Amino acid sequence: MTGAPERIELRLHTVRQLFQSLDPAPFHDKDLDPDAVAYIVGRARDLSHDAALELAIELPSAEAQSEEVRGLETAIHGYFEWREEMAWRDLRLRLEEGRQALFMGMMFLAACTLAREIIAAATDSPWLAWIEEGLTIVGWIAMWHPVDIFLYRWWPIRREALLNRRLARMSVALRFVPPRA
């Protein structure tokens, strides 16, 4: 990550807007509000992938001395670190699913191939040729799920984990503005 950080700006009436109101956890352990997360993540996706990020939060000056403001950066970093951990866990689980599906698919393909060879050796009936071809097709269809996982399903999860890592490391700049008249 090089150069000046790219900025994600939030204007809030109170720091509590950033956090989920129904979460009973202490303030610094609270989950961020889903709408706030969607906005921050969406903006981060729009920005350069190799630039550092900065979350610039504008708050009324009356919020400057609140306890919540003092722990705000820690709470934001902690939340996105947790999201990163969950994404890496999801990736490990997806790859494990792929390995299991690959094993099962290979066993099923081997069974279909063996059954095809047995049928081919037993008779020359043209009707059984259809079954032979069907076994070949079904055997290869069974391989689609592991191929799908290893070609397509893992990389969006990895990309999400890396984005959450960037968000967990972003700087948080607070700006306090006087009340509007």
Tab-separated table of C-alpha atoms in Angstrom:
chain	number	residue	atom	x	y	z
A	1	MET	CA	0.000	0.000	0.000
A	2	THR	CA	1.515	3.211	-1.124
A	3	GLY	CA	0.739	6.910	-1.203
A	4	ALA	CA	-1.838	8.879	0.712
A	5	PRO	CA	-4.714	6.918	2.158
A	6	GLU	CA	-7.986	6.935	0.294
A	7	ARG	CA	-10.788	8.376	2.388
A	8	ILE	CA	-14.162	6.961	3.335
A	9	GLU	CA	-16.269	9.706	4.891
A	10	LEU	CA	-19.096	9.378	7.406
A	11	ARG	CA	-21.165	12.207	8.867
A	12	LEU	CA	-22.914	11.210	12.073
A	13	HIS	CA	-25.199	12.988	14.545
A	14	THR	CA	-23.934	10.757	17.342
A	15	VAL	CA	-21.225	8.118	17.617
A	16	ARG	CA	-23.901	5.600	18.627
A	17	GLN	CA	-25.228	5.671	15.035
A	18	LEU	CA	-22.197	3.640	14.033
A	19	PHE	CA	-23.086	0.738	16.313
A	20	GLN	CA	-25.905	-1.759	16.420
A	21	SER	CA	-28.337	-0.494	19.016
A	22	LEU	CA	-29.658	-3.914	20.097
A	23	ASP	CA	-26.213	-5.365	20.857
A	24	PRO	CA	-25.931	-5.736	24.672
A	25	ALA	CA	-22.106	-5.982	24.622
A	26	PRO	CA	-19.927	-3.251	26.146
A	27	PHE	CA	-19.403	-0.374	23.726
A	28	HIS	CA	-15.941	-1.347	22.453
A	29	ASP	CA	-17.160	-4.910	21.717
A	30	LYS	CA	-20.395	-3.939	19.965
A	31	ASP	CA	-21.116	-4.896	16.389
A	32	LEU	CA	-21.167	-2.093	13.887
A	33	ASP	CA	-24.539	-1.148	12.451
A	34	PRO	CA	-25.213	-3.234	9.297
A	35	ASP	CA	-25.988	-0.126	7.245
A	36	ALA	CA	-22.742	1.516	8.350
A	37	VAL	CA	-20.792	-1.653	7.523
A	38	ALA	CA	-22.453	-1.899	4.103
A	39	TYR	CA	-21.527	1.706	3.378
A	40	ILE	CA	-17.906	1.362	4.563
A	41	VAL	CA	-17.366	-1.945	2.737
A	42	GLY	CA	-19.053	-0.666	-0.419
A	43	ARG	CA	-16.900	2.467	-0.492
A	44	ALA	CA	-13.748	0.439	0.204
A	45	ARG	CA	-14.557	-1.846	-2.748
A	46	ASP	CA	-14.824	1.221	-4.994
A	47	LEU	CA	-11.385	2.481	-3.991
A	48	SER	CA	-7.982	1.335	-5.214
A	49	HIS	CA	-7.057	-2.138	-3.943
A	50	ASP	CA	-3.476	-1.191	-3.117
A	51	ALA	CA	-4.080	2.104	-1.321
A	52	ALA	CA	-4.256	2.491	2.433
A	53	LEU	CA	-7.667	3.453	3.744
A	54	GLU	CA	-8.797	6.163	6.125
A	55	LEU	CA	-12.219	6.366	7.735
A	56	ALA	CA	-13.003	10.045	8.310
A	57	ILE	CA	-15.859	10.470	10.765
A	58	GLU	CA	-17.484	13.852	11.275
A	59	LEU	CA	-19.281	14.259	14.608
A	60	PRO	CA	-20.847	17.145	16.499
A	61	SER	CA	-18.406	18.799	18.894
A	62	ALA	CA	-20.627	17.735	21.825
A	63	GLU	CA	-19.497	14.135	21.167
A	64	ALA	CA	-15.784	14.953	21.563
A	65	GLN	CA	-15.521	14.044	25.237
A	66	SER	CA	-17.722	10.955	25.214
A	67	GLU	CA	-16.332	7.617	26.338
A	68	GLU	CA	-17.503	6.039	23.079
A	69	VAL	CA	-15.335	8.361	20.997
A	70	ARG	CA	-12.190	7.382	22.915
A	71	GLY	CA	-12.651	3.699	22.033
A	72	LEU	CA	-14.008	4.231	18.549
A	73	GLU	CA	-10.909	3.307	16.539
A	74	THR	CA	-10.304	0.191	18.647
A	75	ALA	CA	-13.937	-0.875	18.222
A	76	ILE	CA	-13.855	-0.375	14.442
A	77	HIS	CA	-10.564	-2.256	14.063
A	78	GLY	CA	-11.780	-5.066	16.301
A	79	TYR	CA	-14.967	-5.466	14.309
A	80	PHE	CA	-13.188	-5.756	10.940
A	81	GLU	CA	-10.532	-8.066	12.436
A	82	TRP	CA	-13.376	-10.347	13.531
A	83	ARG	CA	-14.869	-10.207	10.005
A	84	GLU	CA	-11.474	-11.077	8.542
A	85	GLU	CA	-11.129	-14.073	10.876
A	86	MET	CA	-14.615	-15.270	9.904
A	87	ALA	CA	-13.807	-14.952	6.196
A	88	TRP	CA	-10.581	-16.989	6.563
A	89	ARG	CA	-12.547	-19.593	8.536
A	90	ASP	CA	-15.158	-19.713	5.780
A	91	LEU	CA	-12.391	-20.169	3.214
A	92	ARG	CA	-10.864	-23.064	5.166
A	93	LEU	CA	-14.290	-24.694	5.419
A	94	ARG	CA	-14.974	-24.176	1.700
A	95	LEU	CA	-11.641	-25.735	0.716
A	96	GLU	CA	-12.263	-28.648	3.083
A	97	GLU	CA	-15.666	-29.109	1.440
A	98	GLY	CA	-13.879	-29.077	-1.921
A	99	ARG	CA	-11.412	-31.756	-0.823
A	100	GLN	CA	-14.222	-33.961	0.474
A	101	ALA	CA	-16.282	-33.420	-2.673
A	102	LEU	CA	-13.237	-34.193	-4.815
A	103	PHE	CA	-12.652	-37.464	-2.968
A	104	MET	CA	-16.319	-38.472	-3.260
A	105	GLY	CA	-16.472	-37.385	-6.897
A	106	MET	CA	-13.336	-39.356	-7.776
A	107	MET	CA	-14.706	-42.453	-6.061
A	108	PHE	CA	-18.028	-42.105	-7.859
A	109	LEU	CA	-16.303	-41.515	-11.215
A	110	ALA	CA	-14.145	-44.606	-10.629
A	111	ALA	CA	-17.256	-46.664	-9.786
A	112	CYS	CA	-19.036	-45.427	-12.919
A	113	THR	CA	-15.984	-46.199	-15.049
A	114	LEU	CA	-15.695	-49.675	-13.553
A	115	ALA	CA	-19.413	-50.347	-14.103
A	116	ARG	CA	-19.065	-49.117	-17.703
A	117	GLU	CA	-16.168	-51.484	-18.340
A	118	ILE	CA	-18.061	-54.424	-16.829
A	119	ILE	CA	-21.098	-53.710	-19.016
A	120	ALA	CA	-18.904	-53.266	-22.114
A	121	ALA	CA	-17.125	-56.581	-21.491
A	122	ALA	CA	-20.360	-58.476	-20.805
A	123	THR	CA	-22.282	-57.677	-23.982
A	124	ASP	CA	-22.299	-55.859	-27.313
A	125	SER	CA	-25.933	-54.786	-27.098
A	126	PRO	CA	-26.546	-51.342	-28.622
A	127	TRP	CA	-29.048	-50.601	-25.863
A	128	LEU	CA	-26.429	-51.148	-23.189
A	129	ALA	CA	-24.121	-48.720	-25.014
A	130	TRP	CA	-26.535	-45.991	-23.917
A	131	ILE	CA	-26.110	-47.061	-20.313
A	132	GLU	CA	-22.325	-47.084	-20.766
A	133	GLU	CA	-22.375	-43.530	-22.084
A	134	GLY	CA	-24.786	-42.504	-19.334
A	135	LEU	CA	-22.399	-43.845	-16.691
A	136	THR	CA	-19.551	-41.846	-18.201
A	137	ILE	CA	-21.626	-38.661	-18.244
A	138	VAL	CA	-22.967	-39.138	-14.696
A	139	GLY	CA	-19.467	-39.889	-13.419
A	140	TRP	CA	-18.098	-36.647	-14.844
A	141	ILE	CA	-21.112	-34.658	-13.664
A	142	ALA	CA	-20.275	-35.802	-10.135
A	143	MET	CA	-16.946	-33.982	-10.527
A	144	TRP	CA	-18.613	-30.614	-11.173
A	145	HIS	CA	-19.024	-29.603	-7.522
A	146	PRO	CA	-15.340	-29.936	-6.551
A	147	VAL	CA	-14.287	-28.281	-9.805
A	148	ASP	CA	-16.716	-25.439	-9.093
A	149	ILE	CA	-15.253	-24.949	-5.611
A	150	PHE	CA	-11.617	-25.024	-6.709
A	151	LEU	CA	-12.130	-22.834	-9.780
A	152	TYR	CA	-14.739	-20.317	-8.678
A	153	ARG	CA	-16.043	-20.458	-5.101
A	154	TRP	CA	-12.898	-19.828	-3.029
A	155	TRP	CA	-11.565	-16.581	-4.450
A	156	PRO	CA	-14.513	-14.296	-3.535
A	157	ILE	CA	-14.107	-15.420	0.090
A	158	ARG	CA	-10.366	-14.695	-0.039
A	159	ARG	CA	-11.045	-11.286	-1.574
A	160	GLU	CA	-13.509	-10.546	1.258
A	161	ALA	CA	-10.931	-11.575	3.884
A	162	LEU	CA	-8.302	-9.313	2.341
A	163	LEU	CA	-10.740	-6.399	2.172
A	164	ASN	CA	-11.598	-6.864	5.856
A	165	ARG	CA	-7.871	-6.934	6.640
A	166	ARG	CA	-7.492	-3.553	4.924
A	167	LEU	CA	-10.485	-2.205	6.832
A	168	ALA	CA	-9.114	-3.513	10.142
A	169	ARG	CA	-5.888	-1.613	9.490
A	170	MET	CA	-7.393	1.635	8.220
A	171	SER	CA	-6.756	4.799	10.135
A	172	VAL	CA	-9.711	6.515	11.763
A	173	ALA	CA	-9.774	10.303	11.715
A	174	LEU	CA	-12.313	12.157	13.819
A	175	ARG	CA	-13.455	15.651	13.009
A	176	PHE	CA	-15.683	17.537	15.401
A	177	VAL	CA	-17.910	20.297	14.042
A	178	PRO	CA	-19.850	22.910	15.981
A	179	PRO	CA	-23.635	22.601	16.022
A	180	ARG	CA	-25.392	24.125	13.054
A	181	ALA	CA	-27.443	27.167	13.777
